[in-house]
Amino acid sequence: NAMGQSPQWASANPNTTDAHYGPGANMHPANMNDWRDYVRTVSRRYAGKIKFYELWNEPDFWGTYKGSVAKMVEMAKIAHEEIKAADPTAALVSPGLTTGQGYSFLDEFLRLGGGNHVDHIGWHFYYHSNPEALGSQIQNAREIMKNHGVGDKQIWNTEGSYICDQSRDDCKTWDSSYVQKRGVNARALMMMWGKGVANFNYYFWERQTEATGSRMIENDWKTPTTGGLAYAEAIKWVKGARLVDAYQLNNKVYVFRVNRGSENYVIAWSISQNTSVQVPSAWGVSTVRNLAGQESSIANGLVTLGQEPVMLKQ
């Protein structure tokens, strides 16, 4: 549940015309007692029902927030006090920031003590056809957290999906291949897991533009798309599992060693199609499972990797 934005009557600037959600919505409340009363009312009403609250949506954009970072820290302090008073088991996630200007906002938010008033650090990590780039983006946020003594807090990706890269493609005509629709979301999931992202909220399943590759259901609102089926399979590979090791080979092949109970398996892919890889015998794997749920035997210890991750299992 996201707490912002300000209704016009409560806004410190009720006549802003550049707010995404209506006049005044991109400013903090003029009276913080109104904010406290709002958070108290919501958190008490939904105590035991809503377990996670996000403070504000993308305050690093003027369209959603033009107030000061200091005011956002003040709102975090009040929200944290009221939410914990209503339900000590509920958690407050910091404002959901974006790659780019979000880094400077997070740096200032934590410098002013915002980390003392949130349980998790929220971010909106979207990704393109090269989701491996998420690795450095997540690491950048983690370094800022470490610099301010909150490196042990969880990072939550509270909004993200596979979208068109506007810097490289005409998004009105661009379409992603079936390989990308099947593989990119799974690769992103693995990159986030490898960098310690603790929660991922996919936004959003019913996106209308199929060309983005991020739509997970068809027009009937219930039949999974190609991407949706592959994503569901990828979730099966990671749910309830423990990441043992993760590394990269030759700037091309990505390897994730996974354990779940008595199972030990490997999830791997290559950013280049048709990459032949010799599987170490120590892995003890004999079968390849793809994102369509199809399995085949590994012949002569060789597997061909591409842009769709596969599971190498016993």
PDB file of N, CA and C in Angstrom, residues 78-128:
ATOM      1  N   ILE A  78       7.126  10.125  10.997  1.00  0.00           N
ATOM      2  CA  ILE A  78       5.743  10.097  11.488  1.00  0.00           C
ATOM      3  C   ILE A  78       5.056   8.793  11.087  1.00  0.00           C
ATOM      4  N   ALA A  79       5.219   8.415   9.809  1.00  0.00           N
ATOM      5  CA  ALA A  79       4.570   7.192   9.323  1.00  0.00           C
ATOM      6  C   ALA A  79       5.067   5.977  10.084  1.00  0.00           C
ATOM      7  N   HIS A  80       6.369   5.914  10.323  1.00  0.00           N
ATOM      8  CA  HIS A  80       6.940   4.775  11.034  1.00  0.00           C
ATOM      9  C   HIS A  80       6.380   4.679  12.453  1.00  0.00           C
ATOM     10  N   GLU A  81       6.286   5.821  13.125  1.00  0.00           N
ATOM     11  CA  GLU A  81       5.744   5.845  14.491  1.00  0.00           C
ATOM     12  C   GLU A  81       4.305   5.332  14.516  1.00  0.00           C
ATOM     13  N   GLU A  82       3.489   5.821  13.606  1.00  0.00           N
ATOM     14  CA  GLU A  82       2.060   5.481  13.624  1.00  0.00           C
ATOM     15  C   GLU A  82       1.808   4.053  13.166  1.00  0.00           C
ATOM     16  N   ILE A  83       2.539   3.597  12.148  1.00  0.00           N
ATOM     17  CA  ILE A  83       2.345   2.231  11.649  1.00  0.00           C
ATOM     18  C   ILE A  83       2.756   1.216  12.708  1.00  0.00           C
ATOM     19  N   LYS A  84       3.894   1.439  13.348  1.00  0.00           N
ATOM     20  CA  LYS A  84       4.366   0.512  14.378  1.00  0.00           C
ATOM     21  C   LYS A  84       3.460   0.521  15.604  1.00  0.00           C
ATOM     22  N   ALA A  85       2.874   1.682  15.927  1.00  0.00           N
ATOM     23  CA  ALA A  85       1.957   1.757  17.058  1.00  0.00           C
ATOM     24  C   ALA A  85       0.690   0.961  16.781  1.00  0.00           C
ATOM     25  N   ALA A  86       0.255   0.997  15.518  1.00  0.00           N
ATOM     26  CA  ALA A  86      -0.963   0.281  15.142  1.00  0.00           C
ATOM     27  C   ALA A  86      -0.718  -1.213  14.986  1.00  0.00           C
ATOM     28  N   ASP A  87       0.464  -1.585  14.456  1.00  0.00           N
ATOM     29  CA  ASP A  87       0.793  -2.987  14.220  1.00  0.00           C
ATOM     30  C   ASP A  87       2.318  -3.136  14.208  1.00  0.00           C
ATOM     31  N   PRO A  88       2.902  -3.569  15.317  1.00  0.00           N
ATOM     32  CA  PRO A  88       4.365  -3.682  15.401  1.00  0.00           C
ATOM     33  C   PRO A  88       4.968  -4.619  14.360  1.00  0.00           C
ATOM     34  N   THR A  89       4.166  -5.498  13.777  1.00  0.00           N
ATOM     35  CA  THR A  89       4.684  -6.441  12.775  1.00  0.00           C
ATOM     36  C   THR A  89       4.629  -5.879  11.358  1.00  0.00           C
ATOM     37  N   ALA A  90       3.966  -4.743  11.157  1.00  0.00           N
ATOM     38  CA  ALA A  90       3.901  -4.123   9.830  1.00  0.00           C
ATOM     39  C   ALA A  90       5.220  -3.406   9.536  1.00  0.00           C
ATOM     40  N   ALA A  91       5.525  -3.239   8.259  1.00  0.00           N
ATOM     41  CA  ALA A  91       6.800  -2.635   7.858  1.00  0.00           C
ATOM     42  C   ALA A  91       6.571  -1.447   6.940  1.00  0.00           C
ATOM     43  N   LEU A  92       7.472  -0.461   7.043  1.00  0.00           N
ATOM     44  CA  LEU A  92       7.454   0.705   6.170  1.00  0.00           C
ATOM     45  C   LEU A  92       8.625   0.613   5.201  1.00  0.00           C
ATOM     46  N   VAL A  93       8.311   0.716   3.900  1.00  0.00           N
ATOM     47  CA  VAL A  93       9.322   0.714   2.848  1.00  0.00           C
ATOM     48  C   VAL A  93       9.588   2.167   2.455  1.00  0.00           C
ATOM     49  N   SER A  94      10.842   2.508   2.235  1.00  0.00           N
ATOM     50  CA  SER A  94      11.196   3.880   1.856  1.00  0.00           C
ATOM     51  C   SER A  94      10.532   4.256   0.534  1.00  0.00           C
ATOM     52  N   PRO A  95      10.551   5.535   0.165  1.00  0.00           N
ATOM     53  CA  PRO A  95       9.971   5.924  -1.130  1.00  0.00           C
ATOM     54  C   PRO A  95      10.551   5.094  -2.266  1.00  0.00           C
ATOM     55  N   GLY A  96       9.706   4.691  -3.215  1.00  0.00           N
ATOM     56  CA  GLY A  96      10.159   3.925  -4.367  1.00  0.00           C
ATOM     57  C   GLY A  96      10.847   4.833  -5.366  1.00  0.00           C
ATOM     58  N   LEU A  97      12.165   4.715  -5.504  1.00  0.00           N
ATOM     59  CA  LEU A  97      12.964   5.597  -6.353  1.00  0.00           C
ATOM     60  C   LEU A  97      13.288   4.928  -7.683  1.00  0.00           C
ATOM     61  N   THR A  98      13.872   5.691  -8.591  1.00  0.00           N
ATOM     62  CA  THR A  98      14.152   5.179  -9.926  1.00  0.00           C
ATOM     63  C   THR A  98      15.630   5.314 -10.261  1.00  0.00           C
ATOM     64  N   THR A  99      16.101   4.446 -11.157  1.00  0.00           N
ATOM     65  CA  THR A  99      17.498   4.485 -11.580  1.00  0.00           C
ATOM     66  C   THR A  99      17.772   5.798 -12.308  1.00  0.00           C
ATOM     67  N   GLY A 100      18.779   6.506 -11.851  1.00  0.00           N
ATOM     68  CA  GLY A 100      19.097   7.825 -12.392  1.00  0.00           C
ATOM     69  C   GLY A 100      19.117   8.810 -11.240  1.00  0.00           C
ATOM     70  N   GLN A 101      18.175   9.743 -11.258  1.00  0.00           N
ATOM     71  CA  GLN A 101      18.144  10.755 -10.208  1.00  0.00           C
ATOM     72  C   GLN A 101      17.758  10.185  -8.843  1.00  0.00           C
ATOM     73  N   GLY A 102      17.275   8.966  -8.830  1.00  0.00           N
ATOM     74  CA  GLY A 102      16.922   8.339  -7.566  1.00  0.00           C
ATOM     75  C   GLY A 102      18.115   8.140  -6.642  1.00  0.00           C
ATOM     76  N   TYR A 103      19.313   7.984  -7.224  1.00  0.00           N
ATOM     77  CA  TYR A 103      20.497   7.757  -6.396  1.00  0.00           C
ATOM     78  C   TYR A 103      20.806   8.978  -5.530  1.00  0.00           C
ATOM     79  N   SER A 104      20.731  10.170  -6.109  1.00  0.00           N
ATOM     80  CA  SER A 104      21.012  11.376  -5.322  1.00  0.00           C
ATOM     81  C   SER A 104      19.928  11.599  -4.278  1.00  0.00           C
ATOM     82  N   PHE A 105      18.669  11.245  -4.618  1.00  0.00           N
ATOM     83  CA  PHE A 105      17.586  11.384  -3.637  1.00  0.00           C
ATOM     84  C   PHE A 105      17.832  10.441  -2.458  1.00  0.00           C
ATOM     85  N   LEU A 106      18.192   9.180  -2.759  1.00  0.00           N
ATOM     86  CA  LEU A 106      18.437   8.215  -1.690  1.00  0.00           C
ATOM     87  C   LEU A 106      19.610   8.668  -0.820  1.00  0.00           C
ATOM     88  N   ASP A 107      20.661   9.174  -1.447  1.00  0.00           N
ATOM     89  CA  ASP A 107      21.824   9.642  -0.700  1.00  0.00           C
ATOM     90  C   ASP A 107      21.423  10.729   0.298  1.00  0.00           C
ATOM     91  N   GLU A 108      20.622  11.686  -0.143  1.00  0.00           N
ATOM     92  CA  GLU A 108      20.177  12.778   0.730  1.00  0.00           C
ATOM     93  C   GLU A 108      19.196  12.275   1.782  1.00  0.00           C
ATOM     94  N   PHE A 109      18.303  11.405   1.382  1.00  0.00           N
ATOM     95  CA  PHE A 109      17.307  10.844   2.313  1.00  0.00           C
ATOM     96  C   PHE A 109      18.008  10.127   3.463  1.00  0.00           C
ATOM     97  N   LEU A 110      19.034   9.349   3.149  1.00  0.00           N
ATOM     98  CA  LEU A 110      19.752   8.617   4.190  1.00  0.00           C
ATOM     99  C   LEU A 110      20.678   9.541   4.981  1.00  0.00           C
ATOM    100  N   ARG A 111      21.272  10.527   4.331  1.00  0.00           N
ATOM    101  CA  ARG A 111      22.140  11.484   5.031  1.00  0.00           C
ATOM    102  C   ARG A 111      21.368  12.239   6.109  1.00  0.00           C
ATOM    103  N   LEU A 112      20.093  12.502   5.835  1.00  0.00           N
ATOM    104  CA  LEU A 112      19.250  13.236   6.779  1.00  0.00           C
ATOM    105  C   LEU A 112      18.578  12.323   7.799  1.00  0.00           C
ATOM    106  N   GLY A 113      18.949  11.037   7.797  1.00  0.00           N
ATOM    107  CA  GLY A 113      18.455  10.127   8.822  1.00  0.00           C
ATOM    108  C   GLY A 113      17.238   9.314   8.435  1.00  0.00           C
ATOM    109  N   GLY A 114      16.856   9.343   7.143  1.00  0.00           N
ATOM    110  CA  GLY A 114      15.670   8.603   6.720  1.00  0.00           C
ATOM    111  C   GLY A 114      15.773   7.114   6.955  1.00  0.00           C
ATOM    112  N   GLY A 115      16.995   6.590   6.930  1.00  0.00           N
ATOM    113  CA  GLY A 115      17.184   5.163   7.151  1.00  0.00           C
ATOM    114  C   GLY A 115      16.767   4.695   8.530  1.00  0.00           C
ATOM    115  N   ASN A 116      16.706   5.626   9.487  1.00  0.00           N
ATOM    116  CA  ASN A 116      16.281   5.279  10.850  1.00  0.00           C
ATOM    117  C   ASN A 116      14.784   5.043  10.945  1.00  0.00           C
ATOM    118  N   HIS A 117      14.045   5.455   9.924  1.00  0.00           N
ATOM    119  CA  HIS A 117      12.583   5.441  10.009  1.00  0.00           C
ATOM    120  C   HIS A 117      11.921   4.504   9.008  1.00  0.00           C
ATOM    121  N   VAL A 118      12.709   3.726   8.265  1.00  0.00           N
ATOM    122  CA  VAL A 118      12.139   2.773   7.311  1.00  0.00           C
ATOM    123  C   VAL A 118      12.722   1.389   7.578  1.00  0.00           C
ATOM    124  N   ASP A 119      11.939   0.369   7.279  1.00  0.00           N
ATOM    125  CA  ASP A 119      12.389  -1.004   7.493  1.00  0.00           C
ATOM    126  C   ASP A 119      13.126  -1.558   6.290  1.00  0.00           C
ATOM    127  N   HIS A 120      12.701  -1.153   5.085  1.00  0.00           N
ATOM    128  CA  HIS A 120      13.331  -1.631   3.856  1.00  0.00           C
ATOM    129  C   HIS A 120      13.547  -0.447   2.921  1.00  0.00           C
ATOM    130  N   ILE A 121      14.481  -0.599   1.990  1.00  0.00           N
ATOM    131  CA  ILE A 121      14.746   0.430   0.989  1.00  0.00           C
ATOM    132  C   ILE A 121      14.030   0.048  -0.306  1.00  0.00           C
ATOM    133  N   GLY A 122      13.133   0.925  -0.754  1.00  0.00           N
ATOM    134  CA  GLY A 122      12.343   0.655  -1.956  1.00  0.00           C
ATOM    135  C   GLY A 122      12.981   1.233  -3.207  1.00  0.00           C
ATOM    136  N   TRP A 123      12.811   0.525  -4.300  1.00  0.00           N
ATOM    137  CA  TRP A 123      13.334   0.996  -5.591  1.00  0.00           C
ATOM    138  C   TRP A 123      12.420   0.502  -6.697  1.00  0.00           C
ATOM    139  N   HIS A 124      12.466   1.180  -7.847  1.00  0.00           N
ATOM    140  CA  HIS A 124      11.714   0.751  -9.021  1.00  0.00           C
ATOM    141  C   HIS A 124      12.723   0.413 -10.114  1.00  0.00           C
ATOM    142  N   PHE A 125      13.161  -0.821 -10.125  1.00  0.00           N
ATOM    143  CA  PHE A 125      14.121  -1.287 -11.119  1.00  0.00           C
ATOM    144  C   PHE A 125      13.381  -1.870 -12.316  1.00  0.00           C
ATOM    145  N   TYR A 126      13.283  -1.088 -13.405  1.00  0.00           N
ATOM    146  CA  TYR A 126      12.810  -1.622 -14.681  1.00  0.00           C
ATOM    147  C   TYR A 126      14.032  -2.103 -15.467  1.00  0.00           C
ATOM    148  N   TYR A 127      13.804  -2.858 -16.533  1.00  0.00           N
ATOM    149  CA  TYR A 127      14.923  -3.392 -17.284  1.00  0.00           C
ATOM    150  C   TYR A 127      14.552  -3.546 -18.752  1.00  0.00           C
ATOM    151  N   HIS A 128      15.594  -3.631 -19.576  1.00  0.00           N
ATOM    152  CA  HIS A 128      15.419  -3.736 -21.025  1.00  0.00           C
ATOM    153  C   HIS A 128      15.866  -5.123 -21.491  1.00  0.00           C
TER     154      HIS A 128
END
